[in-house]
PDB file of C-alpha atoms in Angstrom:
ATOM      1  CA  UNK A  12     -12.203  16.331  18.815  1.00 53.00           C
ATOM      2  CA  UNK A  13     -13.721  13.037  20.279  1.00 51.00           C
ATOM      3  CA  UNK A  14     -17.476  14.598  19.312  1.00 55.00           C
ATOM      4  CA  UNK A  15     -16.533  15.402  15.223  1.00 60.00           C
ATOM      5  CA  UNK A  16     -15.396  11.758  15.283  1.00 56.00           C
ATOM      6  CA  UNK A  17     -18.949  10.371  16.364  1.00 59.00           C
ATOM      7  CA  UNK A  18     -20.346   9.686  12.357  1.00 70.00           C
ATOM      8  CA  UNK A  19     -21.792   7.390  10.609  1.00 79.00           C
ATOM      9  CA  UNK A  20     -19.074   4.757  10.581  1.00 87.00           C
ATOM     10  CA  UNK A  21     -20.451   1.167  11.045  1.00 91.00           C
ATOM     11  CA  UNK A  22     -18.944  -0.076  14.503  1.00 93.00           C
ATOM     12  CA  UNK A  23     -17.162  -3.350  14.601  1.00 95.00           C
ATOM     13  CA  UNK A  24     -17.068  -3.748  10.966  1.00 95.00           C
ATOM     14  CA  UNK A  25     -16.225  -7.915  10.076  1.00 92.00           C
ATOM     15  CA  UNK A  26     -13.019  -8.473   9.086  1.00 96.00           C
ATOM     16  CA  UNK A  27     -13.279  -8.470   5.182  1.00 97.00           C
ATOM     17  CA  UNK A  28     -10.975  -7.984   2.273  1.00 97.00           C
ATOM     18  CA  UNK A  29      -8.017  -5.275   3.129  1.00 97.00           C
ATOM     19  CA  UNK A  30      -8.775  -6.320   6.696  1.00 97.00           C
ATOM     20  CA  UNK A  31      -8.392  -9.858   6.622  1.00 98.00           C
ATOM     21  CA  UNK A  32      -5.255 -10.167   4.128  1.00 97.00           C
ATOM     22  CA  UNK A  33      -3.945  -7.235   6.619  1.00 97.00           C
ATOM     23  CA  UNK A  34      -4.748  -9.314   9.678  1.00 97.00           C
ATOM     24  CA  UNK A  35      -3.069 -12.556   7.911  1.00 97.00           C
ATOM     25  CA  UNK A  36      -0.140 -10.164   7.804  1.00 96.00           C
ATOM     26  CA  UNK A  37      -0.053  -8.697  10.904  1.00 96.00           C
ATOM     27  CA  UNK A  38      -0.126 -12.127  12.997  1.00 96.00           C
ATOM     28  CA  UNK A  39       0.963 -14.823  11.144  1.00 95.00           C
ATOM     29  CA  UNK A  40      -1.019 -17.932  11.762  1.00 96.00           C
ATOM     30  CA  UNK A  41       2.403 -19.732  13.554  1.00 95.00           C
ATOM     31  CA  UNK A  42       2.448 -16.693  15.785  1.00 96.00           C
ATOM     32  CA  UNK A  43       2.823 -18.125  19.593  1.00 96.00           C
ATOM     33  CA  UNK A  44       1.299 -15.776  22.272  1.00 96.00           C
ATOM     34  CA  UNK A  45       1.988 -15.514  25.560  1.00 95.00           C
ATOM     35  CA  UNK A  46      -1.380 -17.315  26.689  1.00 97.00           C
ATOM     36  CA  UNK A  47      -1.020 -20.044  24.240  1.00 97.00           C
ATOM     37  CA  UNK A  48       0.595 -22.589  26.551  1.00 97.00           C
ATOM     38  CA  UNK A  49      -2.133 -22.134  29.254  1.00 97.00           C
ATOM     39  CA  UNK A  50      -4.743 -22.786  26.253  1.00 98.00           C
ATOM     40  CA  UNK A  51      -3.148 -25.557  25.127  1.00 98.00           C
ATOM     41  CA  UNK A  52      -3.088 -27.114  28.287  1.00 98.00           C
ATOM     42  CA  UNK A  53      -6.726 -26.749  28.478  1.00 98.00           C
ATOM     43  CA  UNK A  54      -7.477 -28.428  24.931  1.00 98.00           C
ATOM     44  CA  UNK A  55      -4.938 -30.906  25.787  1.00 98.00           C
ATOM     45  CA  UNK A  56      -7.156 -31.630  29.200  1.00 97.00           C
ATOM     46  CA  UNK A  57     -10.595 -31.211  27.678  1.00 98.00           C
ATOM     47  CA  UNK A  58     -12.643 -34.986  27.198  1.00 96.00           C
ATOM     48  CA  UNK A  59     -14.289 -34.438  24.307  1.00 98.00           C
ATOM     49  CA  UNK A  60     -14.816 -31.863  21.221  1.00 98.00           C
ATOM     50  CA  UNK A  61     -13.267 -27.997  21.762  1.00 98.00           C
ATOM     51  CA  UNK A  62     -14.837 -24.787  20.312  1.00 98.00           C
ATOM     52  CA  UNK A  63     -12.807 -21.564  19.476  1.00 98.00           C
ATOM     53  CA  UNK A  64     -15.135 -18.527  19.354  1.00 98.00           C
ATOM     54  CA  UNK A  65     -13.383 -16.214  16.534  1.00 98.00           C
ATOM     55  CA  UNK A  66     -10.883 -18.539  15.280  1.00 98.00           C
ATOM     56  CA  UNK A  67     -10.233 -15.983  12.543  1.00 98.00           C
ATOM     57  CA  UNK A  68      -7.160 -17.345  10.094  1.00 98.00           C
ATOM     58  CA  UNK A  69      -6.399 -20.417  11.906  1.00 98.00           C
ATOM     59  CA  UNK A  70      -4.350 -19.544  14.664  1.00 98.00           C
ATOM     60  CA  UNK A  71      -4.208 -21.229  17.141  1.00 98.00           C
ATOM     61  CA  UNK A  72      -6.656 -23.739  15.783  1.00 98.00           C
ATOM     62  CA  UNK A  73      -4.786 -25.028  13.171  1.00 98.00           C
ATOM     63  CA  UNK A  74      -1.884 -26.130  15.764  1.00 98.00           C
ATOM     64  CA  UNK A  75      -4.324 -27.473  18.302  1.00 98.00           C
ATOM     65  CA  UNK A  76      -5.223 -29.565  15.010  1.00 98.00           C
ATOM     66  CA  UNK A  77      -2.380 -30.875  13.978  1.00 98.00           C
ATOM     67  CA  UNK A  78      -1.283 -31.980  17.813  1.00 97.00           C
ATOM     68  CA  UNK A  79      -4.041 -34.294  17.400  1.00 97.00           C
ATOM     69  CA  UNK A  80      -6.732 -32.535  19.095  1.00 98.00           C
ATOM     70  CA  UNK A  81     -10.409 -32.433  18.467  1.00 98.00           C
ATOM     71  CA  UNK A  82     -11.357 -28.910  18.005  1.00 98.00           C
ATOM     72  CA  UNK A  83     -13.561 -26.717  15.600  1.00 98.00           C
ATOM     73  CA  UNK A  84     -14.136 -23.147  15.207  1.00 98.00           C
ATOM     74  CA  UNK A  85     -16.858 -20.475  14.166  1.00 98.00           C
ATOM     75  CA  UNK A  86     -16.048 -16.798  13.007  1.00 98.00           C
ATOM     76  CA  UNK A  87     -18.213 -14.006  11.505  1.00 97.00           C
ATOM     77  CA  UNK A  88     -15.747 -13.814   8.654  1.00 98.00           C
ATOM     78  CA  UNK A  89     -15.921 -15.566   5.469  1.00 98.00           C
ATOM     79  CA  UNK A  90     -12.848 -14.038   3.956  1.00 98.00           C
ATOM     80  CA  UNK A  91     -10.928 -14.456   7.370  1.00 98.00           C
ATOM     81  CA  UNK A  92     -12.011 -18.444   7.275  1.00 98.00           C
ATOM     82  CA  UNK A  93     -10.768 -18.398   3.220  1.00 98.00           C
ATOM     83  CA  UNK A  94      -7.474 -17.635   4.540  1.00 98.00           C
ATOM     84  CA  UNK A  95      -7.617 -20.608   7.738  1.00 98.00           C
ATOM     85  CA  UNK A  96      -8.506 -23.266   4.331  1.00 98.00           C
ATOM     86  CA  UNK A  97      -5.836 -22.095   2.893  1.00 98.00           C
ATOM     87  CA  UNK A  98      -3.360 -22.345   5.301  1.00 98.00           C
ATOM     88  CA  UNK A  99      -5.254 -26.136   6.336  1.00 98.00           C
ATOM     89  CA  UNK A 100      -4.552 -26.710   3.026  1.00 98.00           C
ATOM     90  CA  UNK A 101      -0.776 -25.726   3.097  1.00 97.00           C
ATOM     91  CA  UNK A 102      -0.343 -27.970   6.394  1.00 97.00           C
ATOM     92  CA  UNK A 103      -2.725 -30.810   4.662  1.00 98.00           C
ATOM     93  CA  UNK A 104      -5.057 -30.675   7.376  1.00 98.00           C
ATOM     94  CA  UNK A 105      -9.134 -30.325   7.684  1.00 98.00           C
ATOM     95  CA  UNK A 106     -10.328 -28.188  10.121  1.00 98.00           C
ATOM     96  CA  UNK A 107     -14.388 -28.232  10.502  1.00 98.00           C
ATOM     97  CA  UNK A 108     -15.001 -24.701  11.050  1.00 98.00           C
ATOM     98  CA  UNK A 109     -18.641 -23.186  11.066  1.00 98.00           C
ATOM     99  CA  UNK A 110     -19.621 -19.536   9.222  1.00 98.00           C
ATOM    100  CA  UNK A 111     -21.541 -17.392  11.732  1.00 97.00           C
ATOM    101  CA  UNK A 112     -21.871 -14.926  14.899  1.00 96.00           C
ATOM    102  CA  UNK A 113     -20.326 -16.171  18.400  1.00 97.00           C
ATOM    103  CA  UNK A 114     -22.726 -13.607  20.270  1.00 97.00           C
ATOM    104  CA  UNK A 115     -25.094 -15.757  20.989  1.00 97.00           C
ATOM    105  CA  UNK A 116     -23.724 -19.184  19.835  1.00 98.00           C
ATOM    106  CA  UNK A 117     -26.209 -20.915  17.835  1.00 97.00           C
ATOM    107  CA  UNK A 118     -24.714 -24.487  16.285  1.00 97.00           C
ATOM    108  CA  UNK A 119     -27.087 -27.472  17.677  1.00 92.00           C
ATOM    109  CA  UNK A 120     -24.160 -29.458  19.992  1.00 97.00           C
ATOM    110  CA  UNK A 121     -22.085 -29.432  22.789  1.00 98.00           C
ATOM    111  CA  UNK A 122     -18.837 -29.286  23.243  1.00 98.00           C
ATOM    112  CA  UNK A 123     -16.487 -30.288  26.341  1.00 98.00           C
ATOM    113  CA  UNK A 124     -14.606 -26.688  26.201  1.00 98.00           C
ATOM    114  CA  UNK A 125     -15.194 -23.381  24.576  1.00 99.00           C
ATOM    115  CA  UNK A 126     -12.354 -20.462  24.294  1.00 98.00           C
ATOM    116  CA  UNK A 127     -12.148 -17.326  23.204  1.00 98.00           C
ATOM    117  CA  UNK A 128      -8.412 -16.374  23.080  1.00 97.00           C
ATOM    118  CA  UNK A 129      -6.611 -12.778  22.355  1.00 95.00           C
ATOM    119  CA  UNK A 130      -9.574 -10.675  23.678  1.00 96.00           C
ATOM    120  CA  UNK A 131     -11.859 -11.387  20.651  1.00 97.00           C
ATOM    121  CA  UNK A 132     -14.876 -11.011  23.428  1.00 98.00           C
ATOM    122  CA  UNK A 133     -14.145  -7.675  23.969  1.00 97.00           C
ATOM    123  CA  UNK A 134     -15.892  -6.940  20.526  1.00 96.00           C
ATOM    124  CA  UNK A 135     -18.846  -7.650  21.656  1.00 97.00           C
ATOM    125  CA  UNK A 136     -19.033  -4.571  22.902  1.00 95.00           C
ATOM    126  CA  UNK A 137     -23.023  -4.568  24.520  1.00 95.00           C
ATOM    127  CA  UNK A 138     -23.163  -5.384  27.743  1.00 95.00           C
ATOM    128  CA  UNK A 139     -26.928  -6.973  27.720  1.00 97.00           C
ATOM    129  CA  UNK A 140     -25.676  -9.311  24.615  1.00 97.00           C
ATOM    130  CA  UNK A 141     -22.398 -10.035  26.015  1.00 98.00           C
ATOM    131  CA  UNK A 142     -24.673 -11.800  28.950  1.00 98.00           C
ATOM    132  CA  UNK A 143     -27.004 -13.369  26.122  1.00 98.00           C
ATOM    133  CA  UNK A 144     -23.702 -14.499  24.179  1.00 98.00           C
ATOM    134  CA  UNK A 145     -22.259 -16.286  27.805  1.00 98.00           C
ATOM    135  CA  UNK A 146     -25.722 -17.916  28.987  1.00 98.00           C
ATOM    136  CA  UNK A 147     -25.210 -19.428  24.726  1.00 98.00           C
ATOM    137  CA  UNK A 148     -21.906 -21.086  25.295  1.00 98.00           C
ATOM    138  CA  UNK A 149     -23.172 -22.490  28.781  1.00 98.00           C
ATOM    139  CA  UNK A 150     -25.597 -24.097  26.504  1.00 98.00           C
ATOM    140  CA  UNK A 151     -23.171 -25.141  23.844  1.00 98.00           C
ATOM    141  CA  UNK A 152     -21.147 -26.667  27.080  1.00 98.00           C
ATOM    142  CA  UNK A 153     -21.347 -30.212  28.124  1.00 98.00           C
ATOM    143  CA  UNK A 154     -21.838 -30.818  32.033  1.00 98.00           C
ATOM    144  CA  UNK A 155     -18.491 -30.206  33.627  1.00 98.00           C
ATOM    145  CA  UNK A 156     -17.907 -28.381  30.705  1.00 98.00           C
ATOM    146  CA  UNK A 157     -15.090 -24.909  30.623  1.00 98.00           C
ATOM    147  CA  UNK A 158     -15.329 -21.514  29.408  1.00 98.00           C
ATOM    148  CA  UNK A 159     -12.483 -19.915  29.393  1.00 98.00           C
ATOM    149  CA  UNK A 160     -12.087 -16.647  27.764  1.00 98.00           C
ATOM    150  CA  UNK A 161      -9.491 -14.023  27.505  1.00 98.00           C
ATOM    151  CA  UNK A 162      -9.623 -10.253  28.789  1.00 97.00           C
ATOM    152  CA  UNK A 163      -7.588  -7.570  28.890  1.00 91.00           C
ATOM    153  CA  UNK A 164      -7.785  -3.625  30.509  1.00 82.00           C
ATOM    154  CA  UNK A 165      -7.686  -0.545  29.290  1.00 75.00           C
ATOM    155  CA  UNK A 166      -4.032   1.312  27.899  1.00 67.00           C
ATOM    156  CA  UNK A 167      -3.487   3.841  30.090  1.00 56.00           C
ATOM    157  CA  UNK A 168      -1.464   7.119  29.052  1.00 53.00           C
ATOM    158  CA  UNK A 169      -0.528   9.150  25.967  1.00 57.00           C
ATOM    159  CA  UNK A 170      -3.427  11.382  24.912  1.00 67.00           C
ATOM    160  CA  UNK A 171      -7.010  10.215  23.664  1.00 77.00           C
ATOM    161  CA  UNK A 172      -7.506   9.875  20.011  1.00 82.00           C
ATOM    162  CA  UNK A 173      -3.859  10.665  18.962  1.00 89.00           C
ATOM    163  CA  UNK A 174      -2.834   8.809  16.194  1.00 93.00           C
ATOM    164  CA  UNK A 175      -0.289   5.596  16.271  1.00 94.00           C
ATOM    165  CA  UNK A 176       1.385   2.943  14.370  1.00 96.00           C
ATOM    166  CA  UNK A 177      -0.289   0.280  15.504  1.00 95.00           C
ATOM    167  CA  UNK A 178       0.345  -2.738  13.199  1.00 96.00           C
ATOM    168  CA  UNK A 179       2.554  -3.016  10.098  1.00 97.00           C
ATOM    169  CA  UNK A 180       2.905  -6.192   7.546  1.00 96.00           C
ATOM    170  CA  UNK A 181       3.772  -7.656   4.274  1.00 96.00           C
ATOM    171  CA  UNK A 182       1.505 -10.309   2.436  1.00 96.00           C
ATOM    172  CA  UNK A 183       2.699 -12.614   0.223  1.00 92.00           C
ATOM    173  CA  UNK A 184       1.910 -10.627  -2.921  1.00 93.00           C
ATOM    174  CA  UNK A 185       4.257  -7.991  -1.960  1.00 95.00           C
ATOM    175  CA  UNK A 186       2.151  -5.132  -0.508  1.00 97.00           C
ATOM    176  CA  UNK A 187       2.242  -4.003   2.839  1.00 98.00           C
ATOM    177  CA  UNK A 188      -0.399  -3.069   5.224  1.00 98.00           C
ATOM    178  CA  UNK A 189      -0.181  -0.407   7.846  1.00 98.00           C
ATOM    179  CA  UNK A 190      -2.592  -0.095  10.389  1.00 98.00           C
ATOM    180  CA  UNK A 191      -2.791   3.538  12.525  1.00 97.00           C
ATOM    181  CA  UNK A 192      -4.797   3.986  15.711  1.00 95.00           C
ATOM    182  CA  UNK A 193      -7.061   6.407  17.586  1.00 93.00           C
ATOM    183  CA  UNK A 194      -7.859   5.359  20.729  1.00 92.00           C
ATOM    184  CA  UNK A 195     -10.450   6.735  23.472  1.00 88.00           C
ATOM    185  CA  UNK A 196     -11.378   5.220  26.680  1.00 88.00           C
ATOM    186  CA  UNK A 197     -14.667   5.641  28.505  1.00 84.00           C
ATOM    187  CA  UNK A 198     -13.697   4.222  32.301  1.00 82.00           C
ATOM    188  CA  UNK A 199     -17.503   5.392  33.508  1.00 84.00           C
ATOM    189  CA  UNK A 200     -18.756   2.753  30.626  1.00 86.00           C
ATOM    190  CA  UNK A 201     -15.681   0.626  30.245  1.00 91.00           C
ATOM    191  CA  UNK A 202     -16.060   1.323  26.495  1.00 92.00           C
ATOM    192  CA  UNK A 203     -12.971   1.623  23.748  1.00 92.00           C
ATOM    193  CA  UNK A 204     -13.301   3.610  20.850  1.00 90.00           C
ATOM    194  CA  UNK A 205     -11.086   2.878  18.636  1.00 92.00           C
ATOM    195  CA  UNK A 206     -10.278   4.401  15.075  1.00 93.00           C
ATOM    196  CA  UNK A 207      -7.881   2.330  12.591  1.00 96.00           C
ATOM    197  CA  UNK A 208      -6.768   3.630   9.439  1.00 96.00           C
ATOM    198  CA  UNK A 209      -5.457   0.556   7.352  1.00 98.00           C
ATOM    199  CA  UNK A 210      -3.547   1.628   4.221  1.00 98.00           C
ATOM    200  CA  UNK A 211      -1.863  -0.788   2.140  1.00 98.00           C
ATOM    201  CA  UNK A 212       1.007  -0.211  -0.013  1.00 98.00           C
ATOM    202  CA  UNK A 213       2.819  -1.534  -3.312  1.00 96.00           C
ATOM    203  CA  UNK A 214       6.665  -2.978  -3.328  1.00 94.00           C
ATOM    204  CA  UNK A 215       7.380   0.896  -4.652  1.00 95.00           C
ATOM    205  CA  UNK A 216       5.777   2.495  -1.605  1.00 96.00           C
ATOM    206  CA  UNK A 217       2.398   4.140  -2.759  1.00 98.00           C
ATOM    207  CA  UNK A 218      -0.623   4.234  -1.740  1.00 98.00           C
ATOM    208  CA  UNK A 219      -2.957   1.386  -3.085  1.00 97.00           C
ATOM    209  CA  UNK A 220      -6.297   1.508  -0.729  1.00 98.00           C
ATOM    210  CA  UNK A 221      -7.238   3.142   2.670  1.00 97.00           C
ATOM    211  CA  UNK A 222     -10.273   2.340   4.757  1.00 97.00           C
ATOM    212  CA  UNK A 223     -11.290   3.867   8.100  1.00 94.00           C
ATOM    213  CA  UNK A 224     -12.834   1.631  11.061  1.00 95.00           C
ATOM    214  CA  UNK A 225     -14.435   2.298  13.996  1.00 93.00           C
ATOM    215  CA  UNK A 226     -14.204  -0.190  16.817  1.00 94.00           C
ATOM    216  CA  UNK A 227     -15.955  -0.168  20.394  1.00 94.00           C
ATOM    217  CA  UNK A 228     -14.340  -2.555  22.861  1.00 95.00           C
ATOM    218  CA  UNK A 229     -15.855  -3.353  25.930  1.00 95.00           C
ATOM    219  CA  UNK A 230     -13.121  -3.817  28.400  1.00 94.00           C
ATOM    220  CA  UNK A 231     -14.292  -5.841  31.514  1.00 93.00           C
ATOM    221  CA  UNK A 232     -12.946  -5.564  34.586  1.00 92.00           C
ATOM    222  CA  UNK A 233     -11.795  -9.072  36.704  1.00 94.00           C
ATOM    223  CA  UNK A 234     -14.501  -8.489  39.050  1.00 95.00           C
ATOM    224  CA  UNK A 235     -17.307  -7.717  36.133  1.00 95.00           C
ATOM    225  CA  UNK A 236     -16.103 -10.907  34.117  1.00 96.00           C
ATOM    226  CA  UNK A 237     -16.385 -13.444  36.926  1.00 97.00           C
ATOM    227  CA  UNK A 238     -20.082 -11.672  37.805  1.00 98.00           C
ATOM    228  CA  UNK A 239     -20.857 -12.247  34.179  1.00 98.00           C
ATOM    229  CA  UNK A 240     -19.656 -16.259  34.161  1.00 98.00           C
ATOM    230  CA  UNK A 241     -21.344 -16.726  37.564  1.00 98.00           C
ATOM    231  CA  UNK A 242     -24.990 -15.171  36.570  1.00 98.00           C
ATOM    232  CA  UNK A 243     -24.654 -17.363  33.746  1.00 98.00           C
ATOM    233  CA  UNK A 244     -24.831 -20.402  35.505  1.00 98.00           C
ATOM    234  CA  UNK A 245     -21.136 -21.401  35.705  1.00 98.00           C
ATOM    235  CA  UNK A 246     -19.219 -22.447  38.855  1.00 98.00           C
ATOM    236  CA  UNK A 247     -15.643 -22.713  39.877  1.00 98.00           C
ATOM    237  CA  UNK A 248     -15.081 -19.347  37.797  1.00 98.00           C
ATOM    238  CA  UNK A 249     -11.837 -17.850  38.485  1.00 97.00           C
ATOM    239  CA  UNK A 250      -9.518 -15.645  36.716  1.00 97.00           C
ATOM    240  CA  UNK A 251      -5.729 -16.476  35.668  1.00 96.00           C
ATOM    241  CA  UNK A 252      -3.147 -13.753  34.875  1.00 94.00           C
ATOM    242  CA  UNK A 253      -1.568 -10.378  35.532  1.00 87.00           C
ATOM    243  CA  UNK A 254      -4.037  -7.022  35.861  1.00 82.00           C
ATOM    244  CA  UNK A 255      -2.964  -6.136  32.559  1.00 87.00           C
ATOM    245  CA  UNK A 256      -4.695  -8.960  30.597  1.00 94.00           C
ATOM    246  CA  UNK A 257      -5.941 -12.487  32.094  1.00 97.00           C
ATOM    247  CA  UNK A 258      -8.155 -15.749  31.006  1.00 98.00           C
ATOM    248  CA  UNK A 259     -11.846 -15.825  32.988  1.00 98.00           C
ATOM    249  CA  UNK A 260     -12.635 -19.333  33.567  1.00 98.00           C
ATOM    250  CA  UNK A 261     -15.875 -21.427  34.640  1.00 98.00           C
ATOM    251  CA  UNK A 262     -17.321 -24.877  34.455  1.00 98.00           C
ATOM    252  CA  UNK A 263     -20.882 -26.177  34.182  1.00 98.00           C
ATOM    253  CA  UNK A 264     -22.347 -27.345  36.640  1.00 98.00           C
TER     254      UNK A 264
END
């Protein structure tokens, strides 16, 4: 089944439209994560400007913000950033947030952190320009700068490319997005395939829009991360967390 699934869909499509009112749905920009206290702790820490790398809708961003911090974000997404302004506006704040691709970084300053929480990196899912994107944000860092980004491994069990409910939620104009799954997992590559169907709904239950996606994760392993930060140039590069999913950490020199 795996080979009649390899077509012509694009692969990490950008969060747009359906997507990005789904995603707004799905986790709400207040949503607290697990790893959000060790990230704040690290913004709180950081002497000078932070940078998150996908900041999508605002969260966690928009908290770090309104705590006071100094931090800015960049995502891919123009629709997904719509949604952050609006929710800045809602909470009267002003986030500076930049429009453009995290893999490489490319803004012209430094910063005295950059993070990439809730396994955005994964999406780059090329291993050459996942090394291009991490020798950018050593660039982007200011001496005795941190990286720290988040990882995760591979589900294990249940059979390849079975359909789940992966994600359901309900925007403020009443429809309701459902996002199903198809996973595969390559452990010779470390690749994830992943198929989502996203279907959203009316208050009456029928069918408004579907689209199909096709995502390819690349899930690195602890040892593989902390080789990546280290050829890079960073030092002091550690990882923090349980096997299942952990933050890779390194400074510049």
């Amino acid at each position: 089944m795996f080979g009649r699934l390899r077509d012509r869909l694009a692969i990490n499509p950008p969060y747009v439209g359906l997507v990005a009112d789904g995603y707004d749905s799905w986790i709400p920009v207040d949503d607290v994560w697990s790893e959000d206290p060790w990230y704040e702790r690290l913004v709180e820490r950081a002497d000078g400007p932070v940078l998150e790398l996908g900041c999508g809708t605002g969260r966690p961003l928009l908290r770090w913000l309104a705590a006071g911090h100094d931090v800015e974000g960049v995502d891919a997404s123009a629709d997904m950033l719509a949604i952050l302004h609006r929710h800045a506006d809602e909470l009267g704040l002003a986030p500076v947030v930049h429009h453009g691709d995290f893999a490489p970084l490319a803004l012209g300053r430094t910063y005295a952190a950059i993070v990439c929480p809730a396994g955005t990196f994964t999406l780059i899912d090329d291993a050459d320009r996942a090394a291009e994107a991490v020798a950018s944000y050593v660039r982007h860092l200011r001496p005795g700068g941190t990286l720290a980004v988040s990882l995760y491994g591979p589900e294990m069990g249940g059979r390849p490319l079975t359909w789940r409910l992966r994600r359901t939620g309900t925007t403020a104009d009443g429809r309701t997005i459902v996002v199903h799954e198809a996973v595969h997992h390559d452990a010779g590559t470390h690749l994830q395939v992943a198929y989502n169907r996203v279907e959203a709904y009316d208050a009456d239950g029928h069918l408004q829009d579907t689209w199909l996606r096709r995502h390819h994760l690349r899930l690195w392993p602890r040892p593989d991360a902390e080789a990546l930060f280290t050829e890079a140039g960073l030092t002091d590069v550690h990882s923090t967390g349980l096997d299942a999913a952990w933050i890779t950490t390194g400074r510049r020199p």
